[in-house]
Amino acid sequence: MRKWFRKCMASLCAATIAFSGMYIVGNESTKDVKADGEYQLVWSDEFDGTELNRNNWNVEVNGNGGGNNELQYYVDRTNNIQVSDGTLKITARKENYGGKSYTSGRINSKGKQEFKYGKIEARMKLPRFSGIWPAFWTLGANYSSVGWPKCGEMDIMEAINDNNTVFANLHWSYKNSQADTKGKTYDVGDRTQWHTYGMEWDENSAAFYVDGYVYERYTISTQSEMEEFRKAQFIILNLAVGGQLPGYNINQNGFPATMEVDWVRVYQKPEKESTKYTGPTITVNQDAIGEYTGAWTSFFGQTWCGTYGNVIGNGAKVTDGVTINVTDAGIIQGDSQWSAQANIEGLKYYAGNDYVLKCTLVSTESKKVFVKIAGDDEESISGEYITLVKNQPYNYEKKVSIPSDYAGKLDLKFGFGRSDGDPMAQNGSFIAKITNLSFSTTAVIPDPSYAETTTNNGNSGNNSTTNNGNSGNNSTTNNGNAGNNETNNSNINNTDITNNVSDVNNIDNISIQQIQNSKTKIISAKSKKKRSVKIIIKKQTNVTGYVIKYSTNKKYYGYNTKQIKKNIYNFKKLSSNKKYYFKVRAYIKQDGKKIYGKWSKSKKVRVK
């Protein structure tokens, strides 16, 4: 929906459509979606009430044209967005409003209902005439922090003008700078009648279907630049008028025009019981910032956007706060908020729990600030702009949910650079302070004193059990000879665990503490061939694999990561005659989650 199209279509072709600066491909075989009972309904809005459920939906109010030069002004009025008689009705009307000639509605589930993988469906009736553009689509939950197209866009259904063709498209960031696209069209027969439009999505593919028939399936697992589609997305429903795709030949007799939605539903495959922890738990109160032992880090983009400054801690601990002094605030379109940064990196956390981030911010100049909880590869777990008013303290409070399957790095980042819409003048200066910081939770977690380990050396029948008394540590070893059972009980509080598991992809007997305290080493990092670097890692036994972090910046701003199974990897197509920095950590998979070790020291290599 949010992309630029050529105004060049006199008619539609169901095989391909041309985009300005983009291409569309669609050639994989199709098949029916099978209702095989694997999926369970995890969320739906049946629109059975008398008003829109604001716990599910945000209503957008703007006249910015949706990034496509559309002609409507999106409003929050029952004339344009109405729930009645069991359906949602989004209506476009011909009327002057906010400098536009039409009004309409657009709703999204950002921050309220966001999903990673599953089936996303809606049953809909669509208007059909020249100039109309109904759409059912998704954007990445990290849209606010990375923008489009880096967030990724998945168009489940788009329809334009006076025909019965619908579109299914993917849009993502190509080589970190351009939008790239895959798309396919399908004739639904009569789009003004009820049809179910859906997408079945997992880490490997995205399949688009109408009334259960898949008309295109895209592979997303083999292209490293498509990682956008392996992150959470939120849902959007809107009805546009005009724009780059439908053009500007508007049939005025088509108004008022209504897109009617019977329901929106999301199905996902349930987590297997075998991956869930069943041992004893404890309740802990944690302030991740209060227990942090590191220092504030900072970044200023002097060489690439003209922002100068420094960050000075207000005391010995990060909880004492920090002062940010910016002397020359430059700007880069779409990315300037990160030209001046104050960060706390590597917070400890308990996955699957809700945290509350609190702090007080004040600035000597009115300005926008971006506050973000970021994961690996700068993925935003929580992020939003706030606007500070000159010399007025702003008490910030935000609930942050850490996904239960998350096991990566966790950083707190403040972006103080000058961004679009910032009230502060370009090349201005200011001093800002952050105080009263906390990132706290009351969490129910596995008891860290409990570990259950099973080692099976291959031959059935011989069971040896050691119960270490009061420690709560249970270790079971099966060595193979039938009928020989031995039990030994003692009061030893610490036990060495012997690990003989050969399948490194399914390791159950390495404790979380063991892997988190481990630190690996890069033995060799050399560039012997043009644009390539060979990395050799000191091999660790009984780990699932390694993650290599690399960047052209020694502080790893703008870094990338590569996940590998073996301890040797050849990087190719790097930039010639540039310095690269590499570091590595090991990880295991335990109970379906990734547990990471500590990062190694960095290795610097100049690429040939």
PDB file of N, CA, C and O in Angstrom, residues 16-72:
ATOM      1  N   THR A  16       1.568 -10.129 -14.558  1.00  0.00           N
ATOM      2  CA  THR A  16       2.589  -9.205 -14.055  1.00  0.00           C
ATOM      3  C   THR A  16       2.053  -7.794 -14.088  1.00  0.00           C
ATOM      4  O   THR A  16       1.138  -7.458 -14.836  1.00  0.00           O
ATOM      5  N   ILE A  17       2.661  -6.943 -13.220  1.00  0.00           N
ATOM      6  CA  ILE A  17       2.349  -5.516 -13.195  1.00  0.00           C
ATOM      7  C   ILE A  17       3.663  -4.782 -13.038  1.00  0.00           C
ATOM      8  O   ILE A  17       4.510  -5.173 -12.247  1.00  0.00           O
ATOM      9  N   ALA A  18       3.859  -3.688 -13.754  1.00  0.00           N
ATOM     10  CA  ALA A  18       5.117  -2.959 -13.707  1.00  0.00           C
ATOM     11  C   ALA A  18       5.081  -1.893 -12.633  1.00  0.00           C
ATOM     12  O   ALA A  18       4.111  -1.168 -12.509  1.00  0.00           O
ATOM     13  N   PHE A  19       6.156  -1.789 -11.889  1.00  0.00           N
ATOM     14  CA  PHE A  19       6.317  -0.787 -10.845  1.00  0.00           C
ATOM     15  C   PHE A  19       7.509   0.096 -11.217  1.00  0.00           C
ATOM     16  O   PHE A  19       8.461  -0.374 -11.812  1.00  0.00           O
ATOM     17  N   SER A  20       7.441   1.344 -10.800  1.00  0.00           N
ATOM     18  CA  SER A  20       8.557   2.250 -11.028  1.00  0.00           C
ATOM     19  C   SER A  20       9.728   1.855 -10.145  1.00  0.00           C
ATOM     20  O   SER A  20       9.636   1.907  -8.939  1.00  0.00           O
ATOM     21  N   GLY A  21      10.828   1.444 -10.759  1.00  0.00           N
ATOM     22  CA  GLY A  21      12.014   1.059  -9.995  1.00  0.00           C
ATOM     23  C   GLY A  21      11.865  -0.256  -9.261  1.00  0.00           C
ATOM     24  O   GLY A  21      12.649  -0.574  -8.391  1.00  0.00           O
ATOM     25  N   MET A  22      10.857  -1.067  -9.566  1.00  0.00           N
ATOM     26  CA  MET A  22      10.634  -2.329  -8.860  1.00  0.00           C
ATOM     27  C   MET A  22      10.302  -3.411  -9.881  1.00  0.00           C
ATOM     28  O   MET A  22      10.025  -3.132 -11.037  1.00  0.00           O
ATOM     29  N   TYR A  23      10.307  -4.644  -9.420  1.00  0.00           N
ATOM     30  CA  TYR A  23       9.871  -5.722 -10.293  1.00  0.00           C
ATOM     31  C   TYR A  23       8.890  -6.586  -9.543  1.00  0.00           C
ATOM     32  O   TYR A  23       8.858  -6.630  -8.330  1.00  0.00           O
ATOM     33  N   ILE A  24       8.086  -7.327 -10.305  1.00  0.00           N
ATOM     34  CA  ILE A  24       7.109  -8.241  -9.718  1.00  0.00           C
ATOM     35  C   ILE A  24       7.347  -9.619 -10.313  1.00  0.00           C
ATOM     36  O   ILE A  24       7.519  -9.774 -11.510  1.00  0.00           O
ATOM     37  N   VAL A  25       7.383 -10.600  -9.461  1.00  0.00           N
ATOM     38  CA  VAL A  25       7.602 -11.967  -9.899  1.00  0.00           C
ATOM     39  C   VAL A  25       6.569 -12.855  -9.238  1.00  0.00           C
ATOM     40  O   VAL A  25       6.243 -12.676  -8.083  1.00  0.00           O
ATOM     41  N   GLY A  26       6.056 -13.829  -9.956  1.00  0.00           N
ATOM     42  CA  GLY A  26       5.139 -14.770  -9.323  1.00  0.00           C
ATOM     43  C   GLY A  26       5.022 -16.022 -10.161  1.00  0.00           C
ATOM     44  O   GLY A  26       4.297 -16.049 -11.140  1.00  0.00           O
ATOM     45  N   ASN A  27       5.747 -17.083  -9.791  1.00  0.00           N
ATOM     46  CA  ASN A  27       5.750 -18.245 -10.666  1.00  0.00           C
ATOM     47  C   ASN A  27       5.717 -19.573  -9.918  1.00  0.00           C
ATOM     48  O   ASN A  27       5.940 -20.611 -10.512  1.00  0.00           O
ATOM     49  N   GLU A  28       5.436 -19.554  -8.588  1.00  0.00           N
ATOM     50  CA  GLU A  28       5.427 -20.813  -7.863  1.00  0.00           C
ATOM     51  C   GLU A  28       4.050 -21.459  -7.924  1.00  0.00           C
ATOM     52  O   GLU A  28       3.036 -20.802  -8.094  1.00  0.00           O
ATOM     53  N   SER A  29       4.021 -22.769  -7.802  1.00  0.00           N
ATOM     54  CA  SER A  29       2.759 -23.497  -7.906  1.00  0.00           C
ATOM     55  C   SER A  29       1.849 -23.181  -6.727  1.00  0.00           C
ATOM     56  O   SER A  29       2.293 -22.755  -5.678  1.00  0.00           O
ATOM     57  N   THR A  30       0.547 -23.386  -6.921  1.00  0.00           N
ATOM     58  CA  THR A  30      -0.427 -23.071  -5.889  1.00  0.00           C
ATOM     59  C   THR A  30      -1.137 -24.337  -5.438  1.00  0.00           C
ATOM     60  O   THR A  30      -1.144 -25.349  -6.112  1.00  0.00           O
ATOM     61  N   LYS A  31      -1.740 -24.242  -4.268  1.00  0.00           N
ATOM     62  CA  LYS A  31      -2.528 -25.356  -3.761  1.00  0.00           C
ATOM     63  C   LYS A  31      -3.514 -24.824  -2.730  1.00  0.00           C
ATOM     64  O   LYS A  31      -3.407 -23.687  -2.268  1.00  0.00           O
ATOM     65  N   ASP A  32      -4.469 -25.628  -2.373  1.00  0.00           N
ATOM     66  CA  ASP A  32      -5.461 -25.221  -1.387  1.00  0.00           C
ATOM     67  C   ASP A  32      -4.853 -25.180   0.010  1.00  0.00           C
ATOM     68  O   ASP A  32      -3.993 -25.978   0.355  1.00  0.00           O
ATOM     69  N   VAL A  33      -5.326 -24.210   0.810  1.00  0.00           N
ATOM     70  CA  VAL A  33      -4.979 -24.207   2.223  1.00  0.00           C
ATOM     71  C   VAL A  33      -5.787 -25.285   2.913  1.00  0.00           C
ATOM     72  O   VAL A  33      -6.999 -25.354   2.767  1.00  0.00           O
ATOM     73  N   LYS A  34      -5.143 -26.137   3.647  1.00  0.00           N
ATOM     74  CA  LYS A  34      -5.833 -27.262   4.275  1.00  0.00           C
ATOM     75  C   LYS A  34      -6.134 -26.947   5.734  1.00  0.00           C
ATOM     76  O   LYS A  34      -5.262 -26.537   6.484  1.00  0.00           O
ATOM     77  N   ALA A  35      -7.385 -27.117   6.121  1.00  0.00           N
ATOM     78  CA  ALA A  35      -7.789 -26.947   7.515  1.00  0.00           C
ATOM     79  C   ALA A  35      -7.515 -28.247   8.255  1.00  0.00           C
ATOM     80  O   ALA A  35      -8.404 -29.066   8.473  1.00  0.00           O
ATOM     81  N   ASP A  36      -6.246 -28.458   8.599  1.00  0.00           N
ATOM     82  CA  ASP A  36      -5.827 -29.745   9.129  1.00  0.00           C
ATOM     83  C   ASP A  36      -5.772 -29.766  10.652  1.00  0.00           C
ATOM     84  O   ASP A  36      -5.246 -30.700  11.242  1.00  0.00           O
ATOM     85  N   GLY A  37      -6.275 -28.750  11.288  1.00  0.00           N
ATOM     86  CA  GLY A  37      -6.317 -28.733  12.734  1.00  0.00           C
ATOM     87  C   GLY A  37      -5.029 -28.297  13.397  1.00  0.00           C
ATOM     88  O   GLY A  37      -4.948 -28.268  14.627  1.00  0.00           O
ATOM     89  N   GLU A  38      -3.995 -27.958  12.607  1.00  0.00           N
ATOM     90  CA  GLU A  38      -2.738 -27.504  13.201  1.00  0.00           C
ATOM     91  C   GLU A  38      -2.887 -26.138  13.854  1.00  0.00           C
ATOM     92  O   GLU A  38      -2.206 -25.821  14.819  1.00  0.00           O
ATOM     93  N   TYR A  39      -3.762 -25.308  13.312  1.00  0.00           N
ATOM     94  CA  TYR A  39      -3.884 -23.932  13.767  1.00  0.00           C
ATOM     95  C   TYR A  39      -4.979 -23.783  14.817  1.00  0.00           C
ATOM     96  O   TYR A  39      -5.981 -24.492  14.804  1.00  0.00           O
ATOM     97  N   GLN A  40      -4.766 -22.808  15.698  1.00  0.00           N
ATOM     98  CA  GLN A  40      -5.772 -22.425  16.671  1.00  0.00           C
ATOM     99  C   GLN A  40      -6.002 -20.921  16.577  1.00  0.00           C
ATOM    100  O   GLN A  40      -5.068 -20.158  16.320  1.00  0.00           O
ATOM    101  N   LEU A  41      -7.234 -20.499  16.766  1.00  0.00           N
ATOM    102  CA  LEU A  41      -7.566 -19.085  16.760  1.00  0.00           C
ATOM    103  C   LEU A  41      -6.915 -18.422  17.971  1.00  0.00           C
ATOM    104  O   LEU A  41      -7.144 -18.823  19.101  1.00  0.00           O
ATOM    105  N   VAL A  42      -6.088 -17.387  17.728  1.00  0.00           N
ATOM    106  CA  VAL A  42      -5.420 -16.692  18.830  1.00  0.00           C
ATOM    107  C   VAL A  42      -5.966 -15.285  19.048  1.00  0.00           C
ATOM    108  O   VAL A  42      -5.791 -14.699  20.109  1.00  0.00           O
ATOM    109  N   TRP A  43      -6.635 -14.732  18.043  1.00  0.00           N
ATOM    110  CA  TRP A  43      -7.234 -13.403  18.194  1.00  0.00           C
ATOM    111  C   TRP A  43      -8.218 -13.175  17.053  1.00  0.00           C
ATOM    112  O   TRP A  43      -8.028 -13.666  15.939  1.00  0.00           O
ATOM    113  N   SER A  44      -9.262 -12.433  17.336  1.00  0.00           N
ATOM    114  CA  SER A  44     -10.185 -12.025  16.275  1.00  0.00           C
ATOM    115  C   SER A  44     -10.949 -10.788  16.717  1.00  0.00           C
ATOM    116  O   SER A  44     -11.066 -10.497  17.914  1.00  0.00           O
ATOM    117  N   ASP A  45     -11.428 -10.051  15.744  1.00  0.00           N
ATOM    118  CA  ASP A  45     -12.424  -9.007  15.974  1.00  0.00           C
ATOM    119  C   ASP A  45     -13.594  -9.337  15.068  1.00  0.00           C
ATOM    120  O   ASP A  45     -13.462  -9.305  13.836  1.00  0.00           O
ATOM    121  N   GLU A  46     -14.729  -9.675  15.678  1.00  0.00           N
ATOM    122  CA  GLU A  46     -15.920 -10.079  14.933  1.00  0.00           C
ATOM    123  C   GLU A  46     -16.829  -8.894  14.630  1.00  0.00           C
ATOM    124  O   GLU A  46     -17.848  -9.048  13.959  1.00  0.00           O
ATOM    125  N   PHE A  47     -16.480  -7.712  15.140  1.00  0.00           N
ATOM    126  CA  PHE A  47     -17.244  -6.485  14.901  1.00  0.00           C
ATOM    127  C   PHE A  47     -18.720  -6.658  15.256  1.00  0.00           C
ATOM    128  O   PHE A  47     -19.608  -6.265  14.504  1.00  0.00           O
ATOM    129  N   ASP A  48     -18.968  -7.252  16.425  1.00  0.00           N
ATOM    130  CA  ASP A  48     -20.337  -7.520  16.865  1.00  0.00           C
ATOM    131  C   ASP A  48     -20.927  -6.398  17.713  1.00  0.00           C
ATOM    132  O   ASP A  48     -22.106  -6.438  18.057  1.00  0.00           O
ATOM    133  N   GLY A  49     -20.132  -5.417  18.083  1.00  0.00           N
ATOM    134  CA  GLY A  49     -20.629  -4.360  18.952  1.00  0.00           C
ATOM    135  C   GLY A  49     -21.244  -3.205  18.187  1.00  0.00           C
ATOM    136  O   GLY A  49     -21.694  -3.341  17.045  1.00  0.00           O
ATOM    137  N   THR A  50     -21.222  -2.048  18.841  1.00  0.00           N
ATOM    138  CA  THR A  50     -21.795  -0.837  18.236  1.00  0.00           C
ATOM    139  C   THR A  50     -20.743   0.231  17.986  1.00  0.00           C
ATOM    140  O   THR A  50     -21.066   1.320  17.500  1.00  0.00           O
ATOM    141  N   GLU A  51     -19.490  -0.053  18.336  1.00  0.00           N
ATOM    142  CA  GLU A  51     -18.403   0.885  18.062  1.00  0.00           C
ATOM    143  C   GLU A  51     -17.094   0.121  17.921  1.00  0.00           C
ATOM    144  O   GLU A  51     -16.981  -1.026  18.349  1.00  0.00           O
ATOM    145  N   LEU A  52     -16.114   0.785  17.319  1.00  0.00           N
ATOM    146  CA  LEU A  52     -14.817   0.160  17.086  1.00  0.00           C
ATOM    147  C   LEU A  52     -14.128  -0.124  18.414  1.00  0.00           C
ATOM    148  O   LEU A  52     -14.113   0.714  19.320  1.00  0.00           O
ATOM    149  N   ASN A  53     -13.566  -1.322  18.563  1.00  0.00           N
ATOM    150  CA  ASN A  53     -12.861  -1.718  19.768  1.00  0.00           C
ATOM    151  C   ASN A  53     -11.463  -1.095  19.763  1.00  0.00           C
ATOM    152  O   ASN A  53     -10.569  -1.535  19.043  1.00  0.00           O
ATOM    153  N   ARG A  54     -11.281  -0.059  20.593  1.00  0.00           N
ATOM    154  CA  ARG A  54     -10.003   0.670  20.609  1.00  0.00           C
ATOM    155  C   ARG A  54      -8.901  -0.108  21.321  1.00  0.00           C
ATOM    156  O   ARG A  54      -7.746   0.323  21.308  1.00  0.00           O
ATOM    157  N   ASN A  55      -9.238  -1.220  21.955  1.00  0.00           N
ATOM    158  CA  ASN A  55      -8.195  -2.104  22.481  1.00  0.00           C
ATOM    159  C   ASN A  55      -7.512  -2.880  21.365  1.00  0.00           C
ATOM    160  O   ASN A  55      -6.414  -3.412  21.548  1.00  0.00           O
ATOM    161  N   ASN A  56      -8.178  -2.968  20.223  1.00  0.00           N
ATOM    162  CA  ASN A  56      -7.620  -3.662  19.059  1.00  0.00           C
ATOM    163  C   ASN A  56      -7.058  -2.715  18.015  1.00  0.00           C
ATOM    164  O   ASN A  56      -6.106  -3.069  17.319  1.00  0.00           O
ATOM    165  N   TRP A  57      -7.647  -1.536  17.887  1.00  0.00           N
ATOM    166  CA  TRP A  57      -7.383  -0.697  16.722  1.00  0.00           C
ATOM    167  C   TRP A  57      -7.021   0.736  17.107  1.00  0.00           C
ATOM    168  O   TRP A  57      -7.594   1.302  18.036  1.00  0.00           O
ATOM    169  N   ASN A  58      -6.103   1.308  16.346  1.00  0.00           N
ATOM    170  CA  ASN A  58      -5.844   2.746  16.340  1.00  0.00           C
ATOM    171  C   ASN A  58      -6.512   3.334  15.102  1.00  0.00           C
ATOM    172  O   ASN A  58      -6.506   2.709  14.030  1.00  0.00           O
ATOM    173  N   VAL A  59      -7.069   4.523  15.219  1.00  0.00           N
ATOM    174  CA  VAL A  59      -7.653   5.213  14.075  1.00  0.00           C
ATOM    175  C   VAL A  59      -6.681   6.302  13.634  1.00  0.00           C
ATOM    176  O   VAL A  59      -6.307   7.170  14.435  1.00  0.00           O
ATOM    177  N   GLU A  60      -6.270   6.267  12.384  1.00  0.00           N
ATOM    178  CA  GLU A  60      -5.330   7.255  11.866  1.00  0.00           C
ATOM    179  C   GLU A  60      -6.077   8.502  11.410  1.00  0.00           C
ATOM    180  O   GLU A  60      -7.134   8.414  10.785  1.00  0.00           O
ATOM    181  N   VAL A  61      -5.521   9.656  11.740  1.00  0.00           N
ATOM    182  CA  VAL A  61      -6.106  10.934  11.334  1.00  0.00           C
ATOM    183  C   VAL A  61      -5.006  11.739  10.657  1.00  0.00           C
ATOM    184  O   VAL A  61      -4.069  12.199  11.303  1.00  0.00           O
ATOM    185  N   ASN A  62      -5.080  11.875   9.337  1.00  0.00           N
ATOM    186  CA  ASN A  62      -4.093  12.655   8.587  1.00  0.00           C
ATOM    187  C   ASN A  62      -4.529  12.805   7.138  1.00  0.00           C
ATOM    188  O   ASN A  62      -5.388  12.066   6.652  1.00  0.00           O
ATOM    189  N   GLY A  63      -3.903  13.741   6.477  1.00  0.00           N
ATOM    190  CA  GLY A  63      -4.149  13.949   5.054  1.00  0.00           C
ATOM    191  C   GLY A  63      -2.877  13.877   4.256  1.00  0.00           C
ATOM    192  O   GLY A  63      -2.716  14.594   3.267  1.00  0.00           O
ATOM    193  N   ASN A  64      -1.950  12.999   4.674  1.00  0.00           N
ATOM    194  CA  ASN A  64      -0.633  12.959   4.026  1.00  0.00           C
ATOM    195  C   ASN A  64      -0.586  12.090   2.774  1.00  0.00           C
ATOM    196  O   ASN A  64       0.474  11.926   2.190  1.00  0.00           O
ATOM    197  N   GLY A  65      -1.712  11.501   2.390  1.00  0.00           N
ATOM    198  CA  GLY A  65      -1.752  10.753   1.146  1.00  0.00           C
ATOM    199  C   GLY A  65      -1.198   9.354   1.210  1.00  0.00           C
ATOM    200  O   GLY A  65      -0.994   8.719   0.167  1.00  0.00           O
ATOM    201  N   GLY A  66      -0.932   8.839   2.426  1.00  0.00           N
ATOM    202  CA  GLY A  66      -0.498   7.452   2.578  1.00  0.00           C
ATOM    203  C   GLY A  66       0.807   7.110   1.905  1.00  0.00           C
ATOM    204  O   GLY A  66       1.097   5.939   1.673  1.00  0.00           O
ATOM    205  N   GLY A  67       1.617   8.109   1.560  1.00  0.00           N
ATOM    206  CA  GLY A  67       2.874   7.853   0.859  1.00  0.00           C
ATOM    207  C   GLY A  67       2.702   7.587  -0.613  1.00  0.00           C
ATOM    208  O   GLY A  67       3.661   7.293  -1.315  1.00  0.00           O
ATOM    209  N   ASN A  68       1.453   7.704  -1.122  1.00  0.00           N
ATOM    210  CA  ASN A  68       1.178   7.391  -2.536  1.00  0.00           C
ATOM    211  C   ASN A  68       0.441   8.517  -3.253  1.00  0.00           C
ATOM    212  O   ASN A  68      -0.144   8.311  -4.310  1.00  0.00           O
ATOM    213  N   ASN A  69       0.432   9.715  -2.666  1.00  0.00           N
ATOM    214  CA  ASN A  69      -0.315  10.852  -3.228  1.00  0.00           C
ATOM    215  C   ASN A  69      -1.808  10.560  -3.339  1.00  0.00           C
ATOM    216  O   ASN A  69      -2.464  10.961  -4.306  1.00  0.00           O
ATOM    217  N   GLU A  70      -2.349   9.865  -2.348  1.00  0.00           N
ATOM    218  CA  GLU A  70      -3.791   9.603  -2.337  1.00  0.00           C
ATOM    219  C   GLU A  70      -4.546  10.903  -2.073  1.00  0.00           C
ATOM    220  O   GLU A  70      -3.990  11.868  -1.529  1.00  0.00           O
ATOM    221  N   LEU A  71      -5.836  10.913  -2.387  1.00  0.00           N
ATOM    222  CA  LEU A  71      -6.610  12.159  -2.390  1.00  0.00           C
ATOM    223  C   LEU A  71      -7.484  12.344  -1.164  1.00  0.00           C
ATOM    224  O   LEU A  71      -8.098  13.407  -1.013  1.00  0.00           O
ATOM    225  N   GLN A  72      -7.574  11.351  -0.283  1.00  0.00           N
ATOM    226  CA  GLN A  72      -8.490  11.431   0.842  1.00  0.00           C
ATOM    227  C   GLN A  72      -7.824  12.000   2.088  1.00  0.00           C
ATOM    228  O   GLN A  72      -6.601  12.017   2.211  1.00  0.00           O
TER     229      GLN A  72
END
